[in-house]
Short mmCIF file of C-alpha atoms in Angstrom, two decimals:
data_model
loop_
_atom_site.label_atom_id
_atom_site.label_comp_id
_atom_site.label_asym_id
_atom_site.label_seq_id
_atom_site.Cartn_x
_atom_site.Cartn_y
_atom_site.Cartn_z
CA UNK A 630 67.48 -10.02 75.86
CA UNK A 631 69.47 -12.98 76.92
CA UNK A 632 72.40 -13.64 74.74
CA UNK A 633 72.69 -16.98 73.02
CA UNK A 634 76.21 -17.06 72.28
CA UNK A 635 78.75 -15.23 70.43
CA UNK A 636 77.57 -13.50 67.18
CA UNK A 637 80.48 -14.16 65.03
CA UNK A 638 80.21 -16.45 62.26
CA UNK A 639 77.64 -17.38 59.54
CA UNK A 640 74.69 -16.17 61.45
CA UNK A 641 74.49 -13.40 63.91
CA UNK A 642 72.28 -15.15 66.40
CA UNK A 643 71.60 -12.45 68.66
CA UNK A 644 70.91 -10.15 66.00
CA UNK A 645 68.20 -12.93 64.56
CA UNK A 646 66.68 -12.74 68.29
CA UNK A 647 66.58 -9.03 68.21
CA UNK A 648 65.03 -8.72 64.84
CA UNK A 649 62.53 -11.11 65.32
CA UNK A 650 61.56 -9.54 68.50
CA UNK A 651 61.26 -6.15 67.01
CA UNK A 652 59.09 -7.39 64.09
CA UNK A 653 56.82 -9.94 65.92
CA UNK A 654 53.26 -9.29 65.51
CA UNK A 655 51.32 -8.49 68.74
CA UNK A 656 48.97 -10.94 70.17
CA UNK A 657 45.19 -11.13 70.79
CA UNK A 658 44.01 -8.45 73.17
CA UNK A 659 43.63 -9.58 76.53
CA UNK A 660 43.58 -8.26 79.96
CA UNK A 661 46.25 -9.11 82.45
CA UNK A 662 43.92 -10.92 84.39
CA UNK A 663 42.73 -13.05 81.25
CA UNK A 664 46.29 -13.44 80.30
CA UNK A 665 47.33 -15.05 83.73
CA UNK A 666 44.19 -17.12 83.70
CA UNK A 667 45.20 -18.73 80.37
CA UNK A 668 48.75 -19.41 81.33
CA UNK A 669 47.30 -21.14 84.50
CA UNK A 670 44.88 -23.19 82.43
CA UNK A 671 47.45 -24.05 79.94
CA UNK A 672 49.62 -25.43 82.76
CA UNK A 673 46.82 -27.47 84.41
CA UNK A 674 45.77 -29.03 81.16
CA UNK A 675 49.67 -29.86 80.50
CA UNK A 676 49.95 -31.81 83.69
CA UNK A 677 46.50 -33.46 83.03
CA UNK A 678 47.47 -34.55 79.56
CA UNK A 679 50.20 -36.76 81.05
CA UNK A 680 47.91 -39.24 82.42
CA UNK A 681 45.40 -38.92 79.50
CA UNK A 682 48.35 -39.58 76.92
CA UNK A 683 50.07 -42.39 78.78
CA UNK A 684 46.84 -44.14 79.66
CA UNK A 685 45.73 -44.18 75.94
CA UNK A 686 49.33 -44.87 74.39
CA UNK A 687 50.19 -47.24 77.22
CA UNK A 688 53.76 -45.67 76.94
CA UNK A 689 55.47 -45.63 80.29
CA UNK A 690 57.63 -42.43 80.39
CA UNK A 691 61.15 -42.26 81.93
CA UNK A 692 60.82 -39.67 84.62
CA UNK A 693 64.77 -39.29 84.59
CA UNK A 694 64.17 -37.59 81.04
CA UNK A 695 61.20 -35.62 82.32
CA UNK A 696 60.69 -32.27 80.77
CA UNK A 697 59.46 -28.80 81.98
CA UNK A 698 56.30 -27.26 80.26
CA UNK A 699 56.98 -23.46 79.59
CA UNK A 700 54.02 -21.09 78.56
CA UNK A 701 55.61 -18.55 76.53
CA UNK A 702 54.79 -15.66 74.25
CA UNK A 703 55.82 -14.79 70.79
CA UNK A 704 59.22 -13.65 71.65
CA UNK A 705 59.91 -16.41 73.95
CA UNK A 706 59.29 -18.71 71.41
CA UNK A 707 61.80 -16.97 69.02
CA UNK A 708 64.47 -17.17 71.83
CA UNK A 709 63.86 -20.83 72.45
CA UNK A 710 64.16 -21.74 68.81
CA UNK A 711 67.20 -19.95 67.88
CA UNK A 712 68.87 -21.48 70.78
CA UNK A 713 67.86 -24.74 69.40
CA UNK A 714 68.66 -24.04 65.82
CA UNK A 715 72.12 -22.66 66.84
CA UNK A 716 72.92 -25.78 69.08
CA UNK A 717 71.66 -28.31 66.03
CA UNK A 718 73.21 -26.26 63.40
CA UNK A 719 76.50 -25.83 65.02
CA UNK A 720 78.61 -28.55 63.05
CA UNK A 721 77.31 -27.33 59.62
CA UNK A 722 78.14 -23.62 60.29
CA UNK A 723 81.41 -24.38 61.53
CA UNK A 724 82.11 -26.28 58.25
CA UNK A 725 80.70 -23.32 56.25
CA UNK A 726 82.85 -20.91 58.41
CA UNK A 727 86.05 -22.92 57.49
CA UNK A 728 85.29 -22.76 53.89
CA UNK A 729 84.68 -18.97 53.85
CA UNK A 730 87.82 -18.12 56.01
CA UNK A 731 89.79 -19.69 53.22
CA UNK A 732 88.89 -17.30 50.40
CA UNK A 733 90.50 -13.63 50.16
CA UNK A 734 88.60 -11.41 52.56
CA UNK A 735 86.80 -14.17 53.87
CA UNK A 736 86.58 -12.95 57.44
CA UNK A 737 85.32 -9.77 56.60
CA UNK A 738 82.54 -11.37 54.14
CA UNK A 739 81.68 -13.58 57.17
CA UNK A 740 81.12 -10.76 59.54
CA UNK A 741 78.72 -8.95 57.17
CA UNK A 742 77.18 -12.08 55.77
CA UNK A 743 76.55 -12.86 59.51
CA UNK A 744 74.76 -9.83 60.31
CA UNK A 745 72.81 -9.95 56.97
CA UNK A 746 71.58 -13.51 57.83
CA UNK A 747 70.66 -12.90 61.40
CA UNK A 748 68.27 -10.15 60.17
CA UNK A 749 66.73 -12.46 57.47
CA UNK A 750 66.31 -15.35 59.85
CA UNK A 751 64.71 -12.87 62.39
CA UNK A 752 62.25 -11.95 59.56
CA UNK A 753 61.51 -15.41 59.04
CA UNK A 754 61.17 -16.45 62.87
CA UNK A 755 59.04 -13.29 63.47
CA UNK A 756 56.50 -14.72 60.70
CA UNK A 757 56.53 -18.22 62.40
CA UNK A 758 56.28 -17.12 65.71
CA UNK A 759 52.63 -16.33 65.42
CA UNK A 760 51.83 -19.80 63.85
CA UNK A 761 52.93 -22.39 66.02
CA UNK A 762 50.64 -23.36 68.90
CA UNK A 763 53.09 -25.51 70.63
CA UNK A 764 56.29 -27.30 70.44
CA UNK A 765 58.51 -30.18 71.90
CA UNK A 766 61.84 -28.82 71.69
CA UNK A 767 64.08 -32.21 71.47
CA UNK A 768 67.39 -30.41 71.25
CA UNK A 769 66.92 -27.46 73.53
CA UNK A 770 69.88 -26.47 75.51
CA UNK A 771 69.13 -24.94 78.95
CA UNK A 772 69.48 -21.32 79.41
CA UNK A 773 68.44 -19.30 82.67
CA UNK A 774 65.36 -18.12 81.21
CA UNK A 775 64.60 -21.19 79.31
CA UNK A 776 65.13 -24.46 81.48
CA UNK A 777 65.46 -27.69 79.74
CA UNK A 778 65.01 -31.44 81.33
CA UNK A 779 68.04 -33.27 82.73
CA UNK A 780 69.61 -35.81 80.69
CA UNK A 781 68.88 -34.23 77.26
CA UNK A 782 65.00 -34.19 78.34
CA UNK A 783 64.27 -30.92 76.25
CA UNK A 784 61.20 -28.74 76.98
CA UNK A 785 57.86 -28.48 75.91
CA UNK A 786 56.60 -24.92 74.91
CA UNK A 787 52.84 -23.77 74.58
CA UNK A 788 52.73 -20.38 72.61
CA UNK A 789 49.62 -18.83 74.68
CA UNK A 790 48.77 -15.89 72.43
CA UNK A 791 48.66 -18.07 69.49
CA UNK A 792 46.26 -20.57 70.97
CA UNK A 793 43.92 -17.75 72.30
CA UNK A 794 44.19 -16.13 68.75
CA UNK A 795 43.30 -19.55 66.95
CA UNK A 796 40.41 -20.28 69.40
CA UNK A 797 38.99 -17.00 68.51
CA UNK A 798 39.53 -17.34 65.09
CA UNK A 799 37.75 -20.77 64.79
CA UNK A 800 34.95 -19.73 67.22
CA UNK A 801 35.41 -22.99 69.42
CA UNK A 802 35.25 -23.49 73.29
CA UNK A 803 38.22 -22.01 74.61
CA UNK A 804 38.70 -24.48 77.55
CA UNK A 805 38.22 -27.81 75.25
CA UNK A 806 40.59 -26.12 72.49
CA UNK A 807 43.43 -25.52 74.94
CA UNK A 808 43.21 -29.03 76.31
CA UNK A 809 43.07 -30.71 72.75
CA UNK A 810 46.38 -28.61 72.10
CA UNK A 811 48.27 -29.67 75.16
CA UNK A 812 47.03 -33.56 74.35
CA UNK A 813 48.99 -33.13 71.07
CA UNK A 814 51.94 -31.60 72.41
CA UNK A 815 51.98 -33.91 75.39
CA UNK A 816 52.17 -36.75 73.12
CA UNK A 817 55.50 -35.81 71.52
CA UNK A 818 56.76 -35.29 75.18
CA UNK A 819 55.86 -38.84 75.78
CA UNK A 820 57.27 -40.13 72.79
CA UNK A 821 60.49 -38.92 73.68
CA UNK A 822 60.42 -39.62 77.42
CA UNK A 823 59.30 -43.03 76.89
CA UNK A 824 61.68 -44.26 74.04
CA UNK A 825 64.95 -43.47 75.22
CA UNK A 826 66.98 -43.98 72.23
CA UNK A 827 64.60 -41.85 70.05
CA UNK A 828 66.23 -38.47 70.66
CA UNK A 829 69.99 -39.71 69.94
CA UNK A 830 68.86 -41.71 67.03
CA UNK A 831 66.97 -38.43 65.43
CA UNK A 832 69.87 -36.19 66.27
CA UNK A 833 72.27 -38.59 64.68
CA UNK A 834 70.18 -38.58 61.32
CA UNK A 835 70.06 -34.85 61.25
CA UNK A 836 73.78 -34.41 61.74
CA UNK A 837 74.18 -37.14 59.12
CA UNK A 838 72.30 -35.16 56.83
CA UNK A 839 74.18 -32.10 57.62
CA UNK A 840 77.74 -33.75 57.33
CA UNK A 841 76.81 -34.49 53.68
CA UNK A 842 76.13 -31.00 53.09
CA UNK A 843 78.95 -29.56 50.58
CA UNK A 844 77.49 -26.56 49.21
CA UNK A 845 78.71 -22.93 48.82
CA UNK A 846 77.57 -20.89 51.76
CA UNK A 847 76.29 -18.06 49.73
CA UNK A 848 74.15 -20.51 47.91
CA UNK A 849 72.48 -21.38 51.38
CA UNK A 850 72.42 -17.64 52.50
CA UNK A 851 70.55 -16.72 49.08
CA UNK A 852 67.79 -19.37 49.85
CA UNK A 853 67.37 -17.82 53.41
CA UNK A 854 67.19 -14.21 51.59
CA UNK A 855 64.74 -15.45 49.17
CA UNK A 856 62.35 -16.48 51.90
CA UNK A 857 62.89 -13.37 53.81
CA UNK A 858 62.12 -11.27 50.35
CA UNK A 859 58.90 -13.34 50.05
CA UNK A 860 57.97 -12.36 53.30
CA UNK A 861 58.87 -8.81 53.02
CA UNK A 862 57.27 -8.55 49.62
CA UNK A 863 60.45 -7.95 48.08
CA UNK A 864 60.12 -10.13 45.10
CA UNK A 865 58.62 -9.30 41.74
CA UNK A 866 54.75 -10.68 41.20
CA UNK A 867 54.56 -14.01 40.40
CA UNK A 868 57.94 -15.00 41.40
CA UNK A 869 57.18 -17.23 44.26
CA UNK A 870 56.66 -20.43 42.08
CA UNK A 871 60.11 -20.34 40.44
CA UNK A 872 60.84 -23.94 40.63
CA UNK A 873 59.49 -24.17 44.43
CA UNK A 874 62.71 -25.42 45.76
CA UNK A 875 62.59 -25.59 49.58
CA UNK A 876 65.59 -25.02 51.71
CA UNK A 877 65.90 -28.64 52.48
CA UNK A 878 65.78 -29.71 49.01
CA UNK A 879 68.44 -27.32 47.82
CA UNK A 880 71.33 -29.32 49.81
CA UNK A 881 70.29 -32.81 48.91
CA UNK A 882 73.06 -35.13 47.78
CA UNK A 883 72.17 -38.70 47.13
CA UNK A 884 73.51 -39.64 50.40
CA UNK A 885 71.23 -36.78 52.08
CA UNK A 886 68.04 -38.13 50.01
CA UNK A 887 68.42 -41.12 52.06
CA UNK A 888 68.65 -39.96 55.20
CA UNK A 889 65.99 -37.57 54.48
CA UNK A 890 63.59 -40.18 53.40
CA UNK A 891 64.28 -41.74 56.76
CA UNK A 892 63.94 -38.43 58.65
CA UNK A 893 60.44 -37.67 56.67
CA UNK A 894 59.16 -41.29 57.66
CA UNK A 895 59.99 -40.60 61.40
CA UNK A 896 58.43 -37.36 61.36
CA UNK A 897 55.44 -38.48 59.74
CA UNK A 898 55.00 -41.21 62.24
CA UNK A 899 55.50 -38.82 65.40
CA UNK A 900 53.09 -35.99 63.84
CA UNK A 901 50.54 -38.42 62.55
CA UNK A 902 50.91 -40.59 66.39
CA UNK A 903 50.05 -37.21 68.12
CA UNK A 904 47.07 -36.41 66.03
CA UNK A 905 45.64 -39.79 66.40
CA UNK A 906 46.15 -39.79 70.09
CA UNK A 907 44.77 -36.19 70.47
CA UNK A 908 41.62 -37.48 68.71
CA UNK A 909 41.56 -40.51 70.57
CA UNK A 910 41.84 -39.15 73.83
CA UNK A 911 39.50 -36.51 73.05
CA UNK A 912 35.76 -37.73 73.13
CA UNK A 913 36.36 -38.49 76.82
CA UNK A 914 37.79 -35.41 78.23
CA UNK A 915 37.12 -32.86 75.16
CA UNK A 916 33.37 -32.60 74.73
CA UNK A 917 33.55 -30.58 71.32
CA UNK A 918 36.47 -32.54 69.83
CA UNK A 919 34.55 -33.44 66.76
CA UNK A 920 33.81 -29.75 66.13
CA UNK A 921 37.46 -28.54 66.99
CA UNK A 922 39.13 -31.34 64.66
CA UNK A 923 36.43 -30.37 61.59
CA UNK A 924 37.21 -26.52 61.88
CA UNK A 925 40.94 -27.07 62.63
CA UNK A 926 41.38 -29.46 59.42
CA UNK A 927 39.73 -26.96 57.34
CA UNK A 928 41.94 -24.28 58.45
CA UNK A 929 45.11 -26.45 57.87
CA UNK A 930 43.67 -27.14 54.40
CA UNK A 931 42.77 -23.78 53.27
CA UNK A 932 46.15 -22.12 54.40
CA UNK A 933 46.03 -18.56 53.97
CA UNK A 934 47.12 -15.96 51.68
CA UNK A 935 49.68 -16.32 48.64
CA UNK A 936 52.50 -15.19 50.81
CA UNK A 937 51.55 -17.97 53.18
CA UNK A 938 51.65 -20.52 50.54
CA UNK A 939 54.90 -19.27 49.04
CA UNK A 940 56.63 -19.49 52.34
CA UNK A 941 55.26 -22.86 53.25
CA UNK A 942 56.78 -24.03 49.94
CA UNK A 943 60.17 -22.57 50.38
CA UNK A 944 60.46 -23.63 53.79
CA UNK A 945 59.04 -27.12 53.33
CA UNK A 946 55.88 -26.53 55.42
CA UNK A 947 53.63 -28.02 52.96
CA UNK A 948 55.55 -31.50 53.46
CA UNK A 949 54.95 -31.12 57.34
CA UNK A 950 51.03 -30.97 56.65
CA UNK A 951 51.52 -34.18 54.63
CA UNK A 952 53.32 -35.47 57.49
CA UNK A 953 50.11 -35.12 59.66
CA UNK A 954 47.74 -36.57 56.98
CA UNK A 955 49.91 -39.62 56.35
CA UNK A 956 51.20 -40.36 59.34
CA UNK A 957 47.88 -40.28 61.11
CA UNK A 958 46.44 -42.90 58.48
CA UNK A 959 49.58 -44.98 59.08
CA UNK A 960 48.92 -45.25 62.95
CA UNK A 961 45.37 -45.74 62.55
CA UNK A 962 45.75 -48.52 60.10
CA UNK A 963 48.15 -50.35 62.14
CA UNK A 964 46.09 -49.90 65.38
CA UNK A 965 43.13 -51.20 63.64
CA UNK A 966 44.83 -54.26 62.62
CA UNK A 967 47.26 -54.89 65.70
CA UNK A 968 45.66 -53.06 68.69
CA UNK A 969 47.72 -50.44 70.58
CA UNK A 970 50.34 -52.64 72.04
CA UNK A 971 51.05 -54.13 68.49
CA UNK A 972 51.70 -50.48 67.16
CA UNK A 973 53.64 -49.93 70.13
CA UNK A 974 56.41 -52.20 68.80
CA UNK A 975 57.36 -49.48 66.40
CA UNK A 976 59.21 -48.02 69.52
CA UNK A 977 61.37 -51.16 70.03
CA UNK A 978 64.49 -49.79 68.01
CA UNK A 979 65.54 -47.83 65.02
CA UNK A 980 64.98 -51.14 62.96
CA UNK A 981 61.32 -51.20 63.83
CA UNK A 982 60.39 -47.61 62.53
CA UNK A 983 58.62 -47.49 59.25
CA UNK A 984 60.43 -46.53 56.14
CA UNK A 985 59.00 -43.74 54.13
CA UNK A 986 57.28 -46.26 51.52
CA UNK A 987 55.70 -48.38 54.69
CA UNK A 988 54.22 -44.96 56.06
CA UNK A 989 52.19 -44.90 52.84
CA UNK A 990 51.70 -48.82 52.74
CA UNK A 991 50.97 -49.82 56.56
CA UNK A 992 50.49 -53.46 55.66
CA UNK A 993 54.29 -53.60 54.55
CA UNK A 994 55.35 -52.43 57.82
CA UNK A 995 52.96 -54.99 59.61
CA UNK A 996 54.04 -57.88 57.59
CA UNK A 997 58.07 -56.97 58.33
CA UNK A 998 57.68 -56.35 61.98
CA UNK A 999 55.12 -58.48 62.87
CA UNK A 1000 55.93 -61.20 60.56
CA UNK A 1001 52.69 -61.49 58.99
CA UNK A 1002 52.15 -62.17 55.22
CA UNK A 1003 50.48 -59.41 53.27
CA UNK A 1004 46.96 -60.16 52.61
#
């Protein structure tokens, strides 16, 4: 296992990786030759997707910010995400550590709490690692095993066992499904490589959100513990709906609510745009795209067990599902009214990004950015 930094502090990151790796569910049964073929095909599809996505979106990418494509297994996804979380949350955790250090016995409690939190974070990541098909890691620090693009280029992850699992579960044509997934993830890579200011803007918003966090460390850790206990079945029957606060909702101040509103709008735009592109490109290169989309939407809407639903709520994943839906409707409405080039004005600057209310009312964004009177 690759070390991801010091284990001291509020979270024992190495223990989180070790725990998640130990608990991660095995992937679908495939032979060694089949696994190699899947990996090779995903790499080919990822490369082919670049041209498809750039042609459809008319977005010119900055090659100096190009990113590697990594086909990973579930433990590989865990290691990559722990490294990203550690980098992104560093300012918040340092702040929490300082607060803890000023209390009697704070150092001892911090060491113990870091290990407890590491185990519980590992439990959550093991759960999530079997559900993610692909991911563009915007804030990925480069490591020997997990390279990232130069100049903050990030990296694109494709989780091979999960893709195989879902294509079998949906009973869809494997080659079509793999390309369809790659189109979605390549759209995210294109968004960030074609819009140089987007990464820094997003990071600035996230850090503004975290900087406003003024909450007792134990309160945050308790929320993580609740999620882990839900996952482990350690909560009494019926308690998963105890108010339904997510981890994000817990730490909102008025200033944070403003930042979160902007972040929600941006994430809705990015996810909705990726869905719009994968379906827009699809008919030309993915013959069974209609069947894939219908079955995939049913799978998204249905969810799974009560455990899945409880975790979705606690982790804010139900909000992510709404982002796909609301964002795609926004993109489609703007493209229908203004064309692809008219929509692409959204990438001009942070000022042309839609607000949360404009995501729900695309005509308001059109009126503001294109100076057209609302009909």
